[in-house]
Structure formats: structure tokens, C-alpha cells
Short mmCIF file of C-alpha atoms and ligand atoms in Angstrom, two decimals:
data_model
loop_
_atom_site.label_atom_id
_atom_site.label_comp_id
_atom_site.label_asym_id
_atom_site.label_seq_id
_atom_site.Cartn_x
_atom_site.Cartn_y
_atom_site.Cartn_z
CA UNK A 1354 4.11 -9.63 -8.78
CA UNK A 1355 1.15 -7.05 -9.52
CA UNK A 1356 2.09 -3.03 -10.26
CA UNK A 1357 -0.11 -0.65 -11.37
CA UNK A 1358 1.46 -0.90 -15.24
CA UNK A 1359 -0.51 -4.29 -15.27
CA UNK A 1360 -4.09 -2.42 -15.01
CA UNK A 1361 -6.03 0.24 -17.45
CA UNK A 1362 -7.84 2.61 -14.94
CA UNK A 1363 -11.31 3.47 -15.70
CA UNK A 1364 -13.66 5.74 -13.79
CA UNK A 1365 -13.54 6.25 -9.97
CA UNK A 1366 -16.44 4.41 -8.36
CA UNK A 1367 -16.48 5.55 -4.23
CA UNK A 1368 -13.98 7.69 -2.36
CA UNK A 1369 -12.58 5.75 0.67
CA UNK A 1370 -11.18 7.50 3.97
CA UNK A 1371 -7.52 7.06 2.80
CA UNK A 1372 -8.18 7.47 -1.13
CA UNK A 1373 -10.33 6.74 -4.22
CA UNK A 1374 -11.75 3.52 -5.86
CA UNK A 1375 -11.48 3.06 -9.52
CA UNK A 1376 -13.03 0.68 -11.74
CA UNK A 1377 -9.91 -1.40 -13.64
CA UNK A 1378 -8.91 -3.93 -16.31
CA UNK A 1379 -6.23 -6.06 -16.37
CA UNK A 1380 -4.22 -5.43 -19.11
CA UNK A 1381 -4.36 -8.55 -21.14
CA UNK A 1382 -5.58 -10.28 -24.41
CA UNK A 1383 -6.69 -13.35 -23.25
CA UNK A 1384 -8.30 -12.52 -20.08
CA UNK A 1385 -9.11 -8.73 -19.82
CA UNK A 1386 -10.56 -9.09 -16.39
CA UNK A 1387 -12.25 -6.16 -15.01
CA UNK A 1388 -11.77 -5.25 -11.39
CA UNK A 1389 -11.55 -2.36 -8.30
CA UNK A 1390 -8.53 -1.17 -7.34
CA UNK A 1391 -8.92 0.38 -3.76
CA UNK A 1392 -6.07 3.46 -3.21
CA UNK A 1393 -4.82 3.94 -0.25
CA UNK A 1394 -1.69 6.75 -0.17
CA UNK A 1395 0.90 5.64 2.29
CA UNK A 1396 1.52 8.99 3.60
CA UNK A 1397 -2.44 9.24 5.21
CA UNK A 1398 -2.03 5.76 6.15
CA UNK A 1399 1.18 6.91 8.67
CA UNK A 1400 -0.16 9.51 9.93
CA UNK A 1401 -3.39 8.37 10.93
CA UNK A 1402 -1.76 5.47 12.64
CA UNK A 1403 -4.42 2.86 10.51
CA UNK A 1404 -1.47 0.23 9.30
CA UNK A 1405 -2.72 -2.55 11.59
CA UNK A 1406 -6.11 -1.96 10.46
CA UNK A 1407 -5.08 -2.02 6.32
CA UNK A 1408 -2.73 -5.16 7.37
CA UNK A 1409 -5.97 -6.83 8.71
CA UNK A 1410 -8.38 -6.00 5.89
CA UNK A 1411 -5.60 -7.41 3.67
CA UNK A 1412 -5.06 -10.46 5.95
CA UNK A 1413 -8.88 -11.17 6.66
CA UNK A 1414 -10.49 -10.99 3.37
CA UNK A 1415 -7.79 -12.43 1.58
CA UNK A 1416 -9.02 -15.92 3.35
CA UNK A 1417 -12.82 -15.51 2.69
CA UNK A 1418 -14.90 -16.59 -0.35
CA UNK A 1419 -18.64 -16.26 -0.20
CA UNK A 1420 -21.16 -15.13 -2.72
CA UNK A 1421 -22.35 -12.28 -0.08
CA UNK A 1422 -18.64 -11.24 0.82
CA UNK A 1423 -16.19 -8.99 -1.74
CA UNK A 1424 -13.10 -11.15 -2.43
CA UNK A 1425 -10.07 -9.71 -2.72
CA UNK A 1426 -7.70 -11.10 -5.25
CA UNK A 1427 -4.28 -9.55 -4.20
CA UNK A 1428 -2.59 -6.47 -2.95
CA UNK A 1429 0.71 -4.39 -4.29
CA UNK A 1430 2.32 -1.07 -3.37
CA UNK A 1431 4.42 1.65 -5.13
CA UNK A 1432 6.24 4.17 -3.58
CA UNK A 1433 3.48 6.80 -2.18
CA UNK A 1434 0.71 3.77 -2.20
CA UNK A 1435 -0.99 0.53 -1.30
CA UNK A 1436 -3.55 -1.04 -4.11
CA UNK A 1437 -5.87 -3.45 -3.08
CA UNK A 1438 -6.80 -5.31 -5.87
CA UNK A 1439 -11.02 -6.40 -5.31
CA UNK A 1440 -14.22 -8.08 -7.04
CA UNK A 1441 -16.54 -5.65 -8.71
CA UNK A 1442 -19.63 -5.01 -6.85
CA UNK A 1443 -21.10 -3.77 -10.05
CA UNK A 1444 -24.27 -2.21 -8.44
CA UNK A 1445 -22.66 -0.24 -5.97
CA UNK A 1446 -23.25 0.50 -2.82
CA UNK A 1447 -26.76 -0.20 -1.25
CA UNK A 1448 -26.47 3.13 0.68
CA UNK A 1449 -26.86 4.97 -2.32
CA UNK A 1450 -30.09 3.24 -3.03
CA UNK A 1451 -31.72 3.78 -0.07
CA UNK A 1452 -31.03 7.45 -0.54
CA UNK A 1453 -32.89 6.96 -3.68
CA UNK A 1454 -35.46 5.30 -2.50
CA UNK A 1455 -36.50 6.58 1.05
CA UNK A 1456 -37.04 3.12 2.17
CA UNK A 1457 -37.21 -0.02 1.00
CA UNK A 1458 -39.95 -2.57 0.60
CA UNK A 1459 -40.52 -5.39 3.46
CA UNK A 1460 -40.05 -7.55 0.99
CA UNK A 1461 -36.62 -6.56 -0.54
CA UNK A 1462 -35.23 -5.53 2.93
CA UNK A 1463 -35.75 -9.13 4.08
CA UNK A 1464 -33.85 -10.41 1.50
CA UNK A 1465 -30.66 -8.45 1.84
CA UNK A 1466 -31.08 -9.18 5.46
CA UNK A 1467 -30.96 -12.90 4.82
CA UNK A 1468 -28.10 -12.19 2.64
CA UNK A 1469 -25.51 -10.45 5.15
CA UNK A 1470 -27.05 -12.67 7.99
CA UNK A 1471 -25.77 -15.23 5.59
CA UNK A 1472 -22.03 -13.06 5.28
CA UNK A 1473 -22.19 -12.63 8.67
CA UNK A 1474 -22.61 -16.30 9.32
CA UNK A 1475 -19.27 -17.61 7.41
CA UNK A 1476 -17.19 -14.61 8.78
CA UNK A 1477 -18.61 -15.43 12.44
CA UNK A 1478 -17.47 -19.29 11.97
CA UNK A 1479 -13.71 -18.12 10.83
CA UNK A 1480 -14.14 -16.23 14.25
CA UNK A 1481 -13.82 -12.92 12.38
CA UNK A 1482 -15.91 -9.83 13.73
CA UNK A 1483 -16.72 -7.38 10.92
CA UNK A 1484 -17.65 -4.88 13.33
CA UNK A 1485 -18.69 -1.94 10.61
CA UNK A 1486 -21.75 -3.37 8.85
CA UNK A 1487 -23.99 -0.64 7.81
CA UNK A 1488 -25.41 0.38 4.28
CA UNK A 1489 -22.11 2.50 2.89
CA UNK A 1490 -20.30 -0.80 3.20
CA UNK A 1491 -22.42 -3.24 1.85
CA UNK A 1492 -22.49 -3.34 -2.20
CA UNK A 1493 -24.44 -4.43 -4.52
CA UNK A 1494 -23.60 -7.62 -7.29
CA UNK A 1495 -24.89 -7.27 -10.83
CA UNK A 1496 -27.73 -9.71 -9.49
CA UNK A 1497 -28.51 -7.15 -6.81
CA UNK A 1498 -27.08 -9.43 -4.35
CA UNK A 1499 -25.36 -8.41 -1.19
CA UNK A 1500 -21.75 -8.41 -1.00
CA UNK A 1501 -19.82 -7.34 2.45
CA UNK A 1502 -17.20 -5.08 1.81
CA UNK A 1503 -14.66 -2.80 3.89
CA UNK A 1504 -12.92 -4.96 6.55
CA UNK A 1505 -10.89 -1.93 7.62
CA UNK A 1506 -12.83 -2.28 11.43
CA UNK A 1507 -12.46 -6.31 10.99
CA UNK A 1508 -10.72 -8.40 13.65
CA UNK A 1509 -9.88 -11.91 14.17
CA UNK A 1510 -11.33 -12.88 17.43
CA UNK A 1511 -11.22 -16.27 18.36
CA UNK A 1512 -12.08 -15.73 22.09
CA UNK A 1513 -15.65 -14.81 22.86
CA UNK A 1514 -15.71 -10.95 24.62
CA UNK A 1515 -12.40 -10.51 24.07
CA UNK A 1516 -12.08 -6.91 22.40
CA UNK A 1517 -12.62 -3.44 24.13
CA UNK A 1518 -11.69 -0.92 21.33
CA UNK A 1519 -14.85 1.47 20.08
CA UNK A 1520 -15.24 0.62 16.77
CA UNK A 1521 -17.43 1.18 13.53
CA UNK A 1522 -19.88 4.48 13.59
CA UNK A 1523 -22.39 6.05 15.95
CA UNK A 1524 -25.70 4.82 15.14
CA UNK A 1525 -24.19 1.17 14.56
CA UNK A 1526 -22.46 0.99 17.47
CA UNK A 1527 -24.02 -1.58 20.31
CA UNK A 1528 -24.17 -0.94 23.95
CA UNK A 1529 -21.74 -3.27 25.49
CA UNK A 1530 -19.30 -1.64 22.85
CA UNK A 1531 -20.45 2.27 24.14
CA UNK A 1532 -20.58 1.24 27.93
CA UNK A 1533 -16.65 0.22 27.12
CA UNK A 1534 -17.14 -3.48 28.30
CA UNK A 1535 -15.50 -6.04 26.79
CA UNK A 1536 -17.39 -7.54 23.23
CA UNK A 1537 -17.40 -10.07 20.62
CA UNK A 1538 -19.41 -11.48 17.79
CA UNK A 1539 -23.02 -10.12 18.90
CA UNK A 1540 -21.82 -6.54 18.17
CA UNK A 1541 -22.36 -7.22 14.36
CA UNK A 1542 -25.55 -8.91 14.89
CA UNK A 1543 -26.82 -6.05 16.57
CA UNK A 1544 -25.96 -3.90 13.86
CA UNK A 1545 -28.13 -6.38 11.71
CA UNK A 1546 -30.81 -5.24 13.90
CA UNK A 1547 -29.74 -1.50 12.89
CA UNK A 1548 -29.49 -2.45 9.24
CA UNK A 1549 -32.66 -4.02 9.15
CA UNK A 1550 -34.84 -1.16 10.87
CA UNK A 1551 -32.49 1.62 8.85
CA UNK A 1552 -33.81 -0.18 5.39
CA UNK A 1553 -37.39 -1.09 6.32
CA UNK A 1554 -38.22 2.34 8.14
CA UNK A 1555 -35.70 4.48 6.20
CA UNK A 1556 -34.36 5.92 8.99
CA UNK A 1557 -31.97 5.49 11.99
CA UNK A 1558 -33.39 4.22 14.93
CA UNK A 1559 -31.42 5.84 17.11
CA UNK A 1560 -31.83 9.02 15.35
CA UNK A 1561 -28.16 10.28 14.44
CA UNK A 1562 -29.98 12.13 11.83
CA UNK A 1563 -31.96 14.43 13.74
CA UNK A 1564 -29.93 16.79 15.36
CA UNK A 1565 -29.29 15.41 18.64
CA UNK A 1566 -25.83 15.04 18.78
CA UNK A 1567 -23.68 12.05 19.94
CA UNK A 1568 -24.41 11.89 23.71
CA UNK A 1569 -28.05 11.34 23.26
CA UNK A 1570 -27.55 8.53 20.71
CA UNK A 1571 -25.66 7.00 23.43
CA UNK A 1572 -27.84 7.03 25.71
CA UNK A 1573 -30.98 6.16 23.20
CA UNK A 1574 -28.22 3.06 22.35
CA UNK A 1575 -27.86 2.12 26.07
CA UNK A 1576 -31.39 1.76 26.95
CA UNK A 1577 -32.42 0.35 23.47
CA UNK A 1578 -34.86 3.39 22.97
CA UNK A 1579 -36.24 2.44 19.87
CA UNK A 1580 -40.23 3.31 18.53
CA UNK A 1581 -41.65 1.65 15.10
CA UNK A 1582 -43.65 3.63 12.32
CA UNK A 1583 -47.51 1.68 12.02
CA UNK A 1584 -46.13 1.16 8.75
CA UNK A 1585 -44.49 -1.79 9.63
CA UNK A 1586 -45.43 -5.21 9.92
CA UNK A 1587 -45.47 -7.52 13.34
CA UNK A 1588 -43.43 -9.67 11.93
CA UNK A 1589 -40.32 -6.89 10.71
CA UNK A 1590 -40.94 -5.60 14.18
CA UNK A 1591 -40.27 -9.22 16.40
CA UNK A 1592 -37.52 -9.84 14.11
CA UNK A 1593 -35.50 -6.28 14.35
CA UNK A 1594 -36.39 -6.81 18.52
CA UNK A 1595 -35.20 -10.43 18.19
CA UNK A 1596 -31.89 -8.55 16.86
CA UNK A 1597 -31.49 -5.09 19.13
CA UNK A 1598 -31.59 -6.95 22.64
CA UNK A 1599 -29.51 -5.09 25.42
CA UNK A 1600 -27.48 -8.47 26.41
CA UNK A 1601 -25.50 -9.73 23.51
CA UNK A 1602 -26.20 -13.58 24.39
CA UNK A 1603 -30.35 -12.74 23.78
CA UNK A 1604 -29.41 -11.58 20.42
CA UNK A 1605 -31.20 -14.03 17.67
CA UNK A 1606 -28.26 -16.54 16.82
CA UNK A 1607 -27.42 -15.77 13.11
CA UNK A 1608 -27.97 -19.59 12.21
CA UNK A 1609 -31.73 -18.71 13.02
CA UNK A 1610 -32.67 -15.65 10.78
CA UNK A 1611 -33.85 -17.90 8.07
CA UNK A 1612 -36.57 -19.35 10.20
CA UNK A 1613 -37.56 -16.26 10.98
CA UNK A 1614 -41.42 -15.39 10.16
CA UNK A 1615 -40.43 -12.28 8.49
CA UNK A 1616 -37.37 -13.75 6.51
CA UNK A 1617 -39.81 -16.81 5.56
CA UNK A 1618 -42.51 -14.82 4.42
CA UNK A 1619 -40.48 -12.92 1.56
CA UNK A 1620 -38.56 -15.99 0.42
P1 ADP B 984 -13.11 2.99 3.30
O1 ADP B 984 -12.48 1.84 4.00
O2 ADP B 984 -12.16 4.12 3.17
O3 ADP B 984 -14.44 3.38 3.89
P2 ADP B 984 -14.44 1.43 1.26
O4 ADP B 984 -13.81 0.08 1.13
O5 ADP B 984 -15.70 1.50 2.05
O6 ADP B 984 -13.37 2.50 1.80
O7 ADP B 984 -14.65 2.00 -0.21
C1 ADP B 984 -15.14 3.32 -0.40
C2 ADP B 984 -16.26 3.31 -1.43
O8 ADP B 984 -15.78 2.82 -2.70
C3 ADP B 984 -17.42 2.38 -1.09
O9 ADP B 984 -18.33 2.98 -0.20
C4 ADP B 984 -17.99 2.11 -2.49
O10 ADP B 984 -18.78 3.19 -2.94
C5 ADP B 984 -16.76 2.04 -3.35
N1 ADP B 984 -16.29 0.64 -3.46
C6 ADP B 984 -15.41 0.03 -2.64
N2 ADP B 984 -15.19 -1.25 -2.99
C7 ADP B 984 -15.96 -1.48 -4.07
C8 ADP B 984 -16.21 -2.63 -4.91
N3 ADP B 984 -15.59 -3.79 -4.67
N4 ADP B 984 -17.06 -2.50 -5.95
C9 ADP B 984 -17.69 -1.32 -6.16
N5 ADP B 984 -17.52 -0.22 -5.41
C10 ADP B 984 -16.67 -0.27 -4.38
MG1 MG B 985 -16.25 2.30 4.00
MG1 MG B 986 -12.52 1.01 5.78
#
């Protein structure tokens, strides 16, 4: 029963694959809520064959509610788009403030670790596989806390190593997934591992950013070719190992990252 003559646009806030995102309010007296309205114009949609995967973002977040997750509060479409109607990460996206910032303290990394760890957590017990996580799709809450967002790469998967499609980006991307075996859950913990080296190190560990092309991150990927500034403490370095293990069943169960040293240590 939504259309856009419900909503006052404001200013665009991110530019998606498939269209923009733009801050909104709910036109109303009594409850002016303000809100995100995600674009996405029908037409790209088609032709880049992506309506099962804008079906299942709709579908999968439209059943979650956590503090570290983006809710989504409904969905309508005119005739040339679909809107997706989304809580307000009011800080943005993390992304942009580790460009800012180079890097980010031990300290404050471990605690947006423990926060998607904590996202990842409720999505892995409603056996749903994010399978994207990576710092342009994790926002920021007016508290600076975490909140998950894009599901586009989501999928419900409630048998374990069940799914064989390459999904998510390069440098996230774990090696079961590029040797094309079959996967499940443990891909998105090993993109924790990713996360948490990209934010405490301020770099990729398996250097997408130098110019080495896509092959060799493969192979850096597939034989878990990763070195650690002296910057960095024991501790950040067991736990991001604990996290980028070859086999998927070594990975550290999420359930465990708050008993982590490192996580403990900057509670
Ligand atoms: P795509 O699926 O095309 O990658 P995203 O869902 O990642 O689109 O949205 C694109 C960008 O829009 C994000 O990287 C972010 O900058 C901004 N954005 C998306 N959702 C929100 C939100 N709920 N609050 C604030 N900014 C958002
Ligand atoms: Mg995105
Ligand atoms: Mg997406």
C-alpha cells in the first residue's frame, strides 16, 4: 500500500549497482519518520538477469531484526522501478571511514568485529549466508554501531555445503568458493577474517590493491598467503588466523569470537 507520493525525498546517500539511495520522510503529521529508500530501475534489473537476487534481499531481510542488521520495513514498485523501503544507517558506510582513516585502532576494529560476528551469528541460525560482508556494505548507526546491509549476494541455505555459485568480490572471496567446491556458512566467517585484517592493517591481505590482477589473488586466496605488519598485536594476529583457515570446519565458530583474547581485551 506504499508509492512513492507517500515519501519527501531528501539527499542521495550511496549509489547502488542498479540505482541511487536517498535519504526520505514519510509524509505525515503525526509520525514524520525518516528513512532510505533504495532505487532499483526495473529495466537494469532485466537485463542483468539479478531478479532472483532483489526477490531474495526482499525476502531475507524482511524476516530479520537485530541491532547489527538494517531492517527493512517494506518494498513497492512503479512502473520503471522497485523501492525498497530501509532503516537509516545514519553514519554511513564504514568503508568510507576507513578511507579516512588509513586504519583503524585495535581497539575500535575489535569492536565492530564483535558486532558483525554478532550479525553474522543471528543470520547463520536462520540458516541464511550473507555471503558479501566487506566494509562498503556494512553501515554505520548514529551510535557508531554496526549494521549489515546489502543482502543482494544473500541466500537461504539450510543444508550445510550446499551452494556452488561464485559470489561476493575478489579479495572477500574464500577458497572453497574460488576452487568451485561446494560451500556454506564458513564462507562469511572467512570474510570476517578479511574484514578484520582489512580494518586493523588498512589494507587487503590478499592485495587486490596492488596491481596484481585477479589470478594472483586467487592463488594468494588458495594457499592463504597472508604476512602481518609488526604493528600488530599477537593477539589481532591468532584471532584473524583463528578466522582465515584453508578448511571451512577449522574456521573459529562465530559463537566463540567473544571469548576471544583480542575481542576480550577491548571490551
Ligand atoms: P548495492 O546492492 O547496489 O551494492 P547497497 O545496498 O550496498 O547497494 O547500497 C549502496 C550504497 O548506499 C551503500 O554502500 C551506502 O553508501 C548507501 N546505503 C545503502 N543503504 C543504506 C542505509 N540503510 N543507510 C545509509 N546508507 C545506505
Ligand atoms: Mg553494496
Ligand atoms: Mg547488492
Amino acid at each position: 500500500h506504499w508509492s512513492l507520493a507517500n515519501f519527501d525525498i531528501g539527499r542521495p546517500l550511496g549509489k547502488g549497482h542498479f540505482g541511487k539511495v536517498y535519504l526520505a520522510r514519510v509524509k505525515s503529521k503525526t509520525d514524520p519518520f525518516i528513512l532510505v529508500l533504495k532505487c532499483l530501475s526495473k529495466d537494469e534489473v532485466i537485463t542483468k538477469e539479478v531478479q532472483i537476487q532483489v526477490r531474495r534481499e526482499i525476502e531475507v531481510m524482511q524476516q530479520l531484526r537485530h541491532p547489527n542488521i538494517i531492517r527493512l520495513y517494506g518494498w513497492f514498485h512503479d512502473s520503471t522501478r522497485i523501492f525498497l523501503m530501509l532503516e537509516l544507517a545514519g553514519k554511513g558506510e564504514l568503508f568510507k571511514q576507513l578511507a579516512k582513516k588509513g586504519r583503524f585502532s585495535e581497539r575500535r576494529s575489535s569492536q565492530y568485529i564483535r558486532q558483525v560476528a554478532s550479525g553474522l551469528t543471528y543470520l547463520h541460525s536462520k540458516q541464511i549466508i550473507h555471503r558479501d560482508i566487506k566494509p562498503e556494505n556494512l553501515l554505520l548507526g548514529m551510535n557508531g554501531e554496526i549494521k549489515i546491509g546489502d543482502f543482494g549476494w544473500s541466500v537461504y541455505s539450510p543444508e550445510e555445503n550446499s551452494q556452488r555459485t561464485l559470489a561476493g568480490t575478489l579479495s572477500y572471496v574464500s577458497p572453497e568458493m574460488v576452487l568451485g567446491q561446494s560451500y556454506g556458512k564458513a564462507v562469511d566467517i572467512w570474510a570476517l577474517g578479511v574484514l578484520a585484517y582489512e580494518l586493523t592493517c588498512g589494507a587487503e591481505p590478499f592485495g587486490a590493491d596492488t596491481c596484481s590482477g585477479p589470478r594472483l589473488v586467487h592463488q594468494r586466496i588458495c594457499r592463504c598467503d597472508v604476512h602481518f605488519p609488526s604493528f600488530l598485536s599477537v593477539e589481532a594476529r591468532e584471532f584473524i588466523q583463528s578466522l582465515l583457515r584453508l578448511k571451512p570446519e577449522e574456521r573459529l565458530p562465530l559463537d566463540q569470537v567473544d571469548q576471544q583474547p583480542w575481542i576480550l581485551n577491548h571490551l
